[in-house]
Every structure is written in structure tokens, then in C-alpha cells.
mmCIF file with all atom_site columns, C-alpha atoms in Angstrom:
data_model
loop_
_atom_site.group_PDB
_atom_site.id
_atom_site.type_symbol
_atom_site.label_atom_id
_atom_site.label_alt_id
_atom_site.label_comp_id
_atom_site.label_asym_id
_atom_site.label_entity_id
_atom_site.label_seq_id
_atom_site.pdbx_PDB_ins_code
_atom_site.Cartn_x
_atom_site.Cartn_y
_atom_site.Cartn_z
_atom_site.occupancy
_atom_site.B_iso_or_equiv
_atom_site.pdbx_formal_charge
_atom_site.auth_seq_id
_atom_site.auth_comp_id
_atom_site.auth_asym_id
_atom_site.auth_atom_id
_atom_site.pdbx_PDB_model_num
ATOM 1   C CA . UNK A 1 1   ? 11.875  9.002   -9.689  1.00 0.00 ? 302 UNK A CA 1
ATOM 2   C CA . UNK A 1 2   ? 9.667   5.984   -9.790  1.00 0.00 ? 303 UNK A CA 1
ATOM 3   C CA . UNK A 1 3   ? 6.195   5.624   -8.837  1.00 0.00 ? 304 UNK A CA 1
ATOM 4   C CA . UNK A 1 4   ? 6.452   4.834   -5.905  1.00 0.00 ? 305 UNK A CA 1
ATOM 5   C CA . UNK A 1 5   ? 8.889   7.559   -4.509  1.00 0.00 ? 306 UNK A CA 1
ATOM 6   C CA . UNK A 1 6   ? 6.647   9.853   -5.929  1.00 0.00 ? 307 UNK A CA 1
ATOM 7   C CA . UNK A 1 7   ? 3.936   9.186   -3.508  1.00 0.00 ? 308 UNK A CA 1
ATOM 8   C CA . UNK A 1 8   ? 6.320   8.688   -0.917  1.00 0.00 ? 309 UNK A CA 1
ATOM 9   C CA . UNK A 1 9   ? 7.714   12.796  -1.445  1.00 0.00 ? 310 UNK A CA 1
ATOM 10  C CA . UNK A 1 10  ? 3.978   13.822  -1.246  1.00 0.00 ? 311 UNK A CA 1
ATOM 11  C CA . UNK A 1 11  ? 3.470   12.107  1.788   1.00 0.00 ? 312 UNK A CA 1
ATOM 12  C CA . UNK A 1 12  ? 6.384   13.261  3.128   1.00 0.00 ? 313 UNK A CA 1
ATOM 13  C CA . UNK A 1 13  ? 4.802   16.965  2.457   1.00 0.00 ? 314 UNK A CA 1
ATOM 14  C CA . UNK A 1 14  ? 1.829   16.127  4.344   1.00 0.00 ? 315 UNK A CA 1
ATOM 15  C CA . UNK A 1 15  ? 2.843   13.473  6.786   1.00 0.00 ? 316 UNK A CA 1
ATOM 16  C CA . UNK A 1 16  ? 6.506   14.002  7.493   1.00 0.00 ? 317 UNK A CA 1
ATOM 17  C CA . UNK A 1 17  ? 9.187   11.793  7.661   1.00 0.00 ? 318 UNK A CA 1
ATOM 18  C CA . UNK A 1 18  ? 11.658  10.860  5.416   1.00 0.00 ? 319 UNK A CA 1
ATOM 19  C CA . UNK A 1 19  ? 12.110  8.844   2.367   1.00 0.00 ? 320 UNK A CA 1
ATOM 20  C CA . UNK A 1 20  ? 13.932  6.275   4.449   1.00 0.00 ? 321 UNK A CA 1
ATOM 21  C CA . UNK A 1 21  ? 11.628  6.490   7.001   1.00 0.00 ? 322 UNK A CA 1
ATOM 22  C CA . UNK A 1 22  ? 8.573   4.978   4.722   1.00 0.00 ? 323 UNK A CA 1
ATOM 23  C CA . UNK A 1 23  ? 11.231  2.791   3.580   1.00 0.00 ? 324 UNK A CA 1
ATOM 24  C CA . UNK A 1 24  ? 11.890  1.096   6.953   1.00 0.00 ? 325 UNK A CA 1
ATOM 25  C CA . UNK A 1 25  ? 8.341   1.028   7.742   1.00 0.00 ? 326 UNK A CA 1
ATOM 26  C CA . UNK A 1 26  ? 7.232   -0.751  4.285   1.00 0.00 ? 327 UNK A CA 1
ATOM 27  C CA . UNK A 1 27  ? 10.204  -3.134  5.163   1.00 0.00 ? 328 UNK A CA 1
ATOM 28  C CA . UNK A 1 28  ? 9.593   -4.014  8.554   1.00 0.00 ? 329 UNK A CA 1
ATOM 29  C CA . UNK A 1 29  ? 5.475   -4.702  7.669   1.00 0.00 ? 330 UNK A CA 1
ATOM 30  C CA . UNK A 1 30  ? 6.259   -6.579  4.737   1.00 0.00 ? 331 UNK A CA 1
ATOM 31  C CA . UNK A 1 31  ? 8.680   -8.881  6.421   1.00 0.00 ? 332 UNK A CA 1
ATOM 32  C CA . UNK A 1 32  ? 6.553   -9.313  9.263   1.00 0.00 ? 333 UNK A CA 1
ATOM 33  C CA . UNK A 1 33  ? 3.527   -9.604  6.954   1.00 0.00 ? 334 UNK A CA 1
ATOM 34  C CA . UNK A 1 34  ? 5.317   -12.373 4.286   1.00 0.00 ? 335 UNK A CA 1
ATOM 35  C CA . UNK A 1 35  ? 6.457   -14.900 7.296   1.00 0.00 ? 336 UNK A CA 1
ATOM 36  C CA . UNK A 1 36  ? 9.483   -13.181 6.288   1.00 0.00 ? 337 UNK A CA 1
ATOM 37  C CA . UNK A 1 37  ? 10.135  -13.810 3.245   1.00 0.00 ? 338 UNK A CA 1
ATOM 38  C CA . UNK A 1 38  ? 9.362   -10.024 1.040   1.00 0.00 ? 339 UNK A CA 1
ATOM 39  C CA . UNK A 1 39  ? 7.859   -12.525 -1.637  1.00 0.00 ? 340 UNK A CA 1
ATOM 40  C CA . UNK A 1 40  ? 4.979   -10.364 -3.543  1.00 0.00 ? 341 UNK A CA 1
ATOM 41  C CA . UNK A 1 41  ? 3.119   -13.665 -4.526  1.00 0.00 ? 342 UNK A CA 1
ATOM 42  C CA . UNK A 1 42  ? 3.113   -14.793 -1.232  1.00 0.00 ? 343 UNK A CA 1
ATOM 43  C CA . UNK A 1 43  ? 0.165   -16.443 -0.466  1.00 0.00 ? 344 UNK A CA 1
ATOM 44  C CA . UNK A 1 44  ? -1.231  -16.901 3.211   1.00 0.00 ? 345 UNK A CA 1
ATOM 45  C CA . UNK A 1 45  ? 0.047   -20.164 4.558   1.00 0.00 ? 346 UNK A CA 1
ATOM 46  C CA . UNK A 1 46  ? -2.703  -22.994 5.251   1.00 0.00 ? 347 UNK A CA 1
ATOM 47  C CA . UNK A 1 47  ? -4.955  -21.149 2.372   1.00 0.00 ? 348 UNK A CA 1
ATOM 48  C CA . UNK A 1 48  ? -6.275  -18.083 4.005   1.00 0.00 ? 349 UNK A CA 1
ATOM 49  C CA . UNK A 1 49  ? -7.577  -15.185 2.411   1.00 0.00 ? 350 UNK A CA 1
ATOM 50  C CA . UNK A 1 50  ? -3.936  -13.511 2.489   1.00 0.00 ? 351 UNK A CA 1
ATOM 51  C CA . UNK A 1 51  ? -2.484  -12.207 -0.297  1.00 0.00 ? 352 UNK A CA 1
ATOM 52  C CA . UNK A 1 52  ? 1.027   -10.381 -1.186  1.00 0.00 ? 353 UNK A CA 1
ATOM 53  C CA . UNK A 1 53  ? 3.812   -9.023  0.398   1.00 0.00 ? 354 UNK A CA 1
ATOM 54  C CA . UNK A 1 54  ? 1.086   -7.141  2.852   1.00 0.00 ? 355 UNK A CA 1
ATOM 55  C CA . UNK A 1 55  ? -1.250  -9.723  3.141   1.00 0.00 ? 356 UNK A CA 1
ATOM 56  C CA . UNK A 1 56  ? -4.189  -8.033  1.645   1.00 0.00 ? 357 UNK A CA 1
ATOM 57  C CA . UNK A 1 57  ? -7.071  -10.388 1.850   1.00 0.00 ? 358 UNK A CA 1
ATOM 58  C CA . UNK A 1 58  ? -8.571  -11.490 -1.437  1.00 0.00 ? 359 UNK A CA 1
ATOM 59  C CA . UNK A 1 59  ? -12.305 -11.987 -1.371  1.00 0.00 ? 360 UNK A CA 1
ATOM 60  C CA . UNK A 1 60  ? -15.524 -9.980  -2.696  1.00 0.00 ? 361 UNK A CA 1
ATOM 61  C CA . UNK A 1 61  ? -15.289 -6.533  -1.066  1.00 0.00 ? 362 UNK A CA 1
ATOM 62  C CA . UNK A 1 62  ? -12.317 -7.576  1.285   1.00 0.00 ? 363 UNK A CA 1
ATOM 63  C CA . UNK A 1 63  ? -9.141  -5.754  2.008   1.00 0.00 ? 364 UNK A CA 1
ATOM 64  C CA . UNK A 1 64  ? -6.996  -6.476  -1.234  1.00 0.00 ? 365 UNK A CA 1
ATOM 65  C CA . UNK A 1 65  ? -10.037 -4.695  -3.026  1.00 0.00 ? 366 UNK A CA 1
ATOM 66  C CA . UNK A 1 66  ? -10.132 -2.064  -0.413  1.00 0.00 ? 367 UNK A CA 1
ATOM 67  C CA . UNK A 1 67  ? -6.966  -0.633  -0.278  1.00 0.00 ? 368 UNK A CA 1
ATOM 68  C CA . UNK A 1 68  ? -7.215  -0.480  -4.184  1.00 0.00 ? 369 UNK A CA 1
ATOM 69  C CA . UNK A 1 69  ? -10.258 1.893   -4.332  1.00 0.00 ? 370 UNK A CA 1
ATOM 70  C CA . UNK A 1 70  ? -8.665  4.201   -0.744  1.00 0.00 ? 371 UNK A CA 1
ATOM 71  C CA . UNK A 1 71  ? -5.443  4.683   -3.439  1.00 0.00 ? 372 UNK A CA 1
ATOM 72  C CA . UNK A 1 72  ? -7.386  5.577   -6.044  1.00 0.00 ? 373 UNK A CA 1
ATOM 73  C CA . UNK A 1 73  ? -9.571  7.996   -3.937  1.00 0.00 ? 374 UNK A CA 1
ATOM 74  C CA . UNK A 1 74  ? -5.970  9.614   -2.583  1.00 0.00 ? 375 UNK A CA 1
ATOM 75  C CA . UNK A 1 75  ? -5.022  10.185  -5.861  1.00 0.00 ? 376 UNK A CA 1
ATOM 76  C CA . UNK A 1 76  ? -7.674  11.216  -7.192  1.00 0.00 ? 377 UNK A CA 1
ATOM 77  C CA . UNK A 1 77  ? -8.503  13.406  -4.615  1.00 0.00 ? 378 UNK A CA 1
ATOM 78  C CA . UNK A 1 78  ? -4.883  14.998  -5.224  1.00 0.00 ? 379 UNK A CA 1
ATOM 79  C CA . UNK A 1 79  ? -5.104  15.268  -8.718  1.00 0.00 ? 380 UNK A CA 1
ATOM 80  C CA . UNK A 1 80  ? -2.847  12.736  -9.528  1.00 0.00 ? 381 UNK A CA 1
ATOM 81  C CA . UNK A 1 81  ? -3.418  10.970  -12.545 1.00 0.00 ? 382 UNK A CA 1
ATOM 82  C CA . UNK A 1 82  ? -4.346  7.427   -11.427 1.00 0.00 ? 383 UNK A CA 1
ATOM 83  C CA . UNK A 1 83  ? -2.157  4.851   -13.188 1.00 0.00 ? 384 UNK A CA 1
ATOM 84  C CA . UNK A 1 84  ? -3.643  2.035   -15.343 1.00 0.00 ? 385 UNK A CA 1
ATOM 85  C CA . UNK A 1 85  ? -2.758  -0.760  -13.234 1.00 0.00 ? 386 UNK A CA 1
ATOM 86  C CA . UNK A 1 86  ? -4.598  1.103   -9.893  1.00 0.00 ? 387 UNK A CA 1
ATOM 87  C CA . UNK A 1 87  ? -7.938  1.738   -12.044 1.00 0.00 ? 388 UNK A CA 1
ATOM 88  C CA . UNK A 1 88  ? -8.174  -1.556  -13.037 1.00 0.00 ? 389 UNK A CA 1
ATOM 89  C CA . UNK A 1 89  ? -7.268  -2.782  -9.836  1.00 0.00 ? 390 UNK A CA 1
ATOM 90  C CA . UNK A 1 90  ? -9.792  -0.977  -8.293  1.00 0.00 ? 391 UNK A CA 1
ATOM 91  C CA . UNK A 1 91  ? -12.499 -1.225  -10.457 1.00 0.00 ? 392 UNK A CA 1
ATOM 92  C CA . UNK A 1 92  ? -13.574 -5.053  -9.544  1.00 0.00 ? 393 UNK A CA 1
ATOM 93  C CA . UNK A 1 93  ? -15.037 -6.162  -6.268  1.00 0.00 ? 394 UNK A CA 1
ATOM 94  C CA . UNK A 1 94  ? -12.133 -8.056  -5.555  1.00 0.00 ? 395 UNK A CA 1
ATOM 95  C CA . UNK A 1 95  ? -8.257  -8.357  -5.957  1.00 0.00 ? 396 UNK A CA 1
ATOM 96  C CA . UNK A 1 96  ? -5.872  -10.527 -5.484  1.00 0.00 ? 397 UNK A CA 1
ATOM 97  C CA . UNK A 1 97  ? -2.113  -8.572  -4.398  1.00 0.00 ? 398 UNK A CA 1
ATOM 98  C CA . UNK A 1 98  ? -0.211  -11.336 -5.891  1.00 0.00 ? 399 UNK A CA 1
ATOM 99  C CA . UNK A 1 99  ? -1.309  -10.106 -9.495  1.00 0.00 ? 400 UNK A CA 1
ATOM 100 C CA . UNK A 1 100 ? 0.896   -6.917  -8.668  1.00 0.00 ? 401 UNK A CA 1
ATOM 101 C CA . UNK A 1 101 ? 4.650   -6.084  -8.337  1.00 0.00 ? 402 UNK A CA 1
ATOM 102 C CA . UNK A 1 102 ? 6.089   -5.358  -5.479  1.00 0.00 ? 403 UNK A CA 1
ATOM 103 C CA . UNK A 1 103 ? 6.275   -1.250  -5.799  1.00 0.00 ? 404 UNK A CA 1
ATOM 104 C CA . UNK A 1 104 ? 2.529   -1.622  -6.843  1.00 0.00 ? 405 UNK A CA 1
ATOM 105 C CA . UNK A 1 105 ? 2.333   -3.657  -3.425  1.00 0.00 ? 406 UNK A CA 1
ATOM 106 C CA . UNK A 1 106 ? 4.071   -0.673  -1.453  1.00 0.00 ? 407 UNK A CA 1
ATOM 107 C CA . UNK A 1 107 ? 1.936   1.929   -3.218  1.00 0.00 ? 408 UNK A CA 1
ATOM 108 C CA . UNK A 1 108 ? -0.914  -0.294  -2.490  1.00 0.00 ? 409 UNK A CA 1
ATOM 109 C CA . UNK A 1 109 ? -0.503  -0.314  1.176   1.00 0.00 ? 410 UNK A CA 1
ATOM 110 C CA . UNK A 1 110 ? 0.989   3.188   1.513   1.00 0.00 ? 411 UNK A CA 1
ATOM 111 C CA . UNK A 1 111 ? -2.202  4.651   -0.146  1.00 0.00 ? 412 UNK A CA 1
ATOM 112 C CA . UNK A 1 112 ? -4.663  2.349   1.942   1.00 0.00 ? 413 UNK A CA 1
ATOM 113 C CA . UNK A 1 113 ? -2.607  3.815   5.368   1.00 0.00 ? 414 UNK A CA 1
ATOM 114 C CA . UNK A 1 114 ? -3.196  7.131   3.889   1.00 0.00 ? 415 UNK A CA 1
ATOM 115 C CA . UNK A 1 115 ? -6.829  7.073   3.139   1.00 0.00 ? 416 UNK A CA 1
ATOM 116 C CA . UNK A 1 116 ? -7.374  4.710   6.574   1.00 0.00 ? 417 UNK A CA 1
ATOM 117 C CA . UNK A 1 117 ? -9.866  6.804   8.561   1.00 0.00 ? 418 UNK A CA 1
ATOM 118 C CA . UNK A 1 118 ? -7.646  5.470   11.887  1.00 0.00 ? 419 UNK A CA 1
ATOM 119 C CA . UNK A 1 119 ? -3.922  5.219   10.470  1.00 0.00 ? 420 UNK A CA 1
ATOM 120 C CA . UNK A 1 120 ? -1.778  8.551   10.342  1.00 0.00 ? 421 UNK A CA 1
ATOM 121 C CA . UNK A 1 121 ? 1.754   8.305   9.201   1.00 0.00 ? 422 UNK A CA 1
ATOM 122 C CA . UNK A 1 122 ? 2.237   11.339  11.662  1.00 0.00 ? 423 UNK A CA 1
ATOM 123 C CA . UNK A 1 123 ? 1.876   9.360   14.647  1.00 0.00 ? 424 UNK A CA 1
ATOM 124 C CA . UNK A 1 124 ? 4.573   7.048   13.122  1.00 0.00 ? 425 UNK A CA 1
ATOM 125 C CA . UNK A 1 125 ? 7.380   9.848   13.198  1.00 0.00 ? 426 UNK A CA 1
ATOM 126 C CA . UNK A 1 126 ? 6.034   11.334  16.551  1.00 0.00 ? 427 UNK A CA 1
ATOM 127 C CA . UNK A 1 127 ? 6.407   8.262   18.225  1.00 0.00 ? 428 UNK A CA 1
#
């Protein structure tokens, strides 16, 4: 199980849904998010602050950097070990998504949901 499914089966514990569900989801924002493309180095269009397959924005204390440290907070908070790539990409005042792959992108944005004091996957499933 990669990395990223990982998360997704603890999530599923305390969120619900299924597997495919978080699938869809990531699918559907990244598509939406990328001017359809799914292209991990996308980069806003016109030179905005937009970065990756989410569109984190890049930019001292922004939202690329942002959703780095909420990920690291949910796993530390879980006792996960946090991987190598998540410390370091949390551990600046800024990041730019494009320098991750695209699971790193979905973990990215599925721990950032997770730790988002107004986002619940819940809701999601419940409609």
C-alpha cells in the first residue's frame, strides 16, 4: 500500500467513506483545480501565485506552505512517522507544489482538508 492509501484507510476510520470515494474527490478538485489538465507542475495561468495539481499558492506563509505544516501536524498528532519529503516541505516559510509528485500533491491536500478548522470529509459522504 503506498503512501498515500495509507492516509486515505485512516481517514476512512475517522471520516468515512471509501477508498474510491477520496479518489473521486481528489480527481474531480484536481481537474477543476489544473484548468483540467491533472499536470502536478502546473503553474497558475497569467503568473499567479498557483501552484500544482491543487493550486496551492506559493508565497511566504501562503497556502502551499500551509497545507505542508496542517499534514505534518495530522501526522504527527497520530503518531505517524512524518516522511522526509513532508518535514522538509514544511519546515520553510514557503513551498512551491510543483517541487512534489503528484501522490505527495494528494497527500498534501488530503492532510490540509483534514487539519482545516472548517473542512470535514464527513460532510462530503453525508451529503
Amino acid at each position: 500500500m503506498n503512501e498515500r492509501d495509507k492516509l486515505i484507510a485512516k481517514l476512512i476510520k475517522e471520516k468515512g467513506g471509501s477508498r474510491q470515494d477520496y479518489l473521486n474527490l481528489l480527481d474531480s478538485i484536481a481537474y477543476h483545480e489544473s484548468g483540467h489538465t491533472m499536470d502536478p507542475t502546473m503553474k497558475q495561468i497569467e503568473g499567479g501565485p498557483g501552484r500544482g495539481k491543487y493550486q496551492f499558492e506559493a508565497g511566504k506563509n501562503a497556502g502551499g506552505i500551509t497545507a505542508a505544516r496542517r499534514t505534518a501536524k495530522y501526522y504527527k498528532n497520530n503518531n505517524i512517522p512524518v516522511p522526509k519529503w513532508l518535514s522538509s516541505a514544511a519546515s520553510g516559510d514557503n513551498l512551491d507544489a510543483t517541487t512534489l509528485s503528484s501522490e505527495q500533491q494528494d497527500i498534501l491536500f488530503l492532510g490540509n482538508m483534514r487539519e482545516h478548522p472548517k473542512a470535514n470529509f464527513s460532510n462530503v459522504w453525508e451529503g
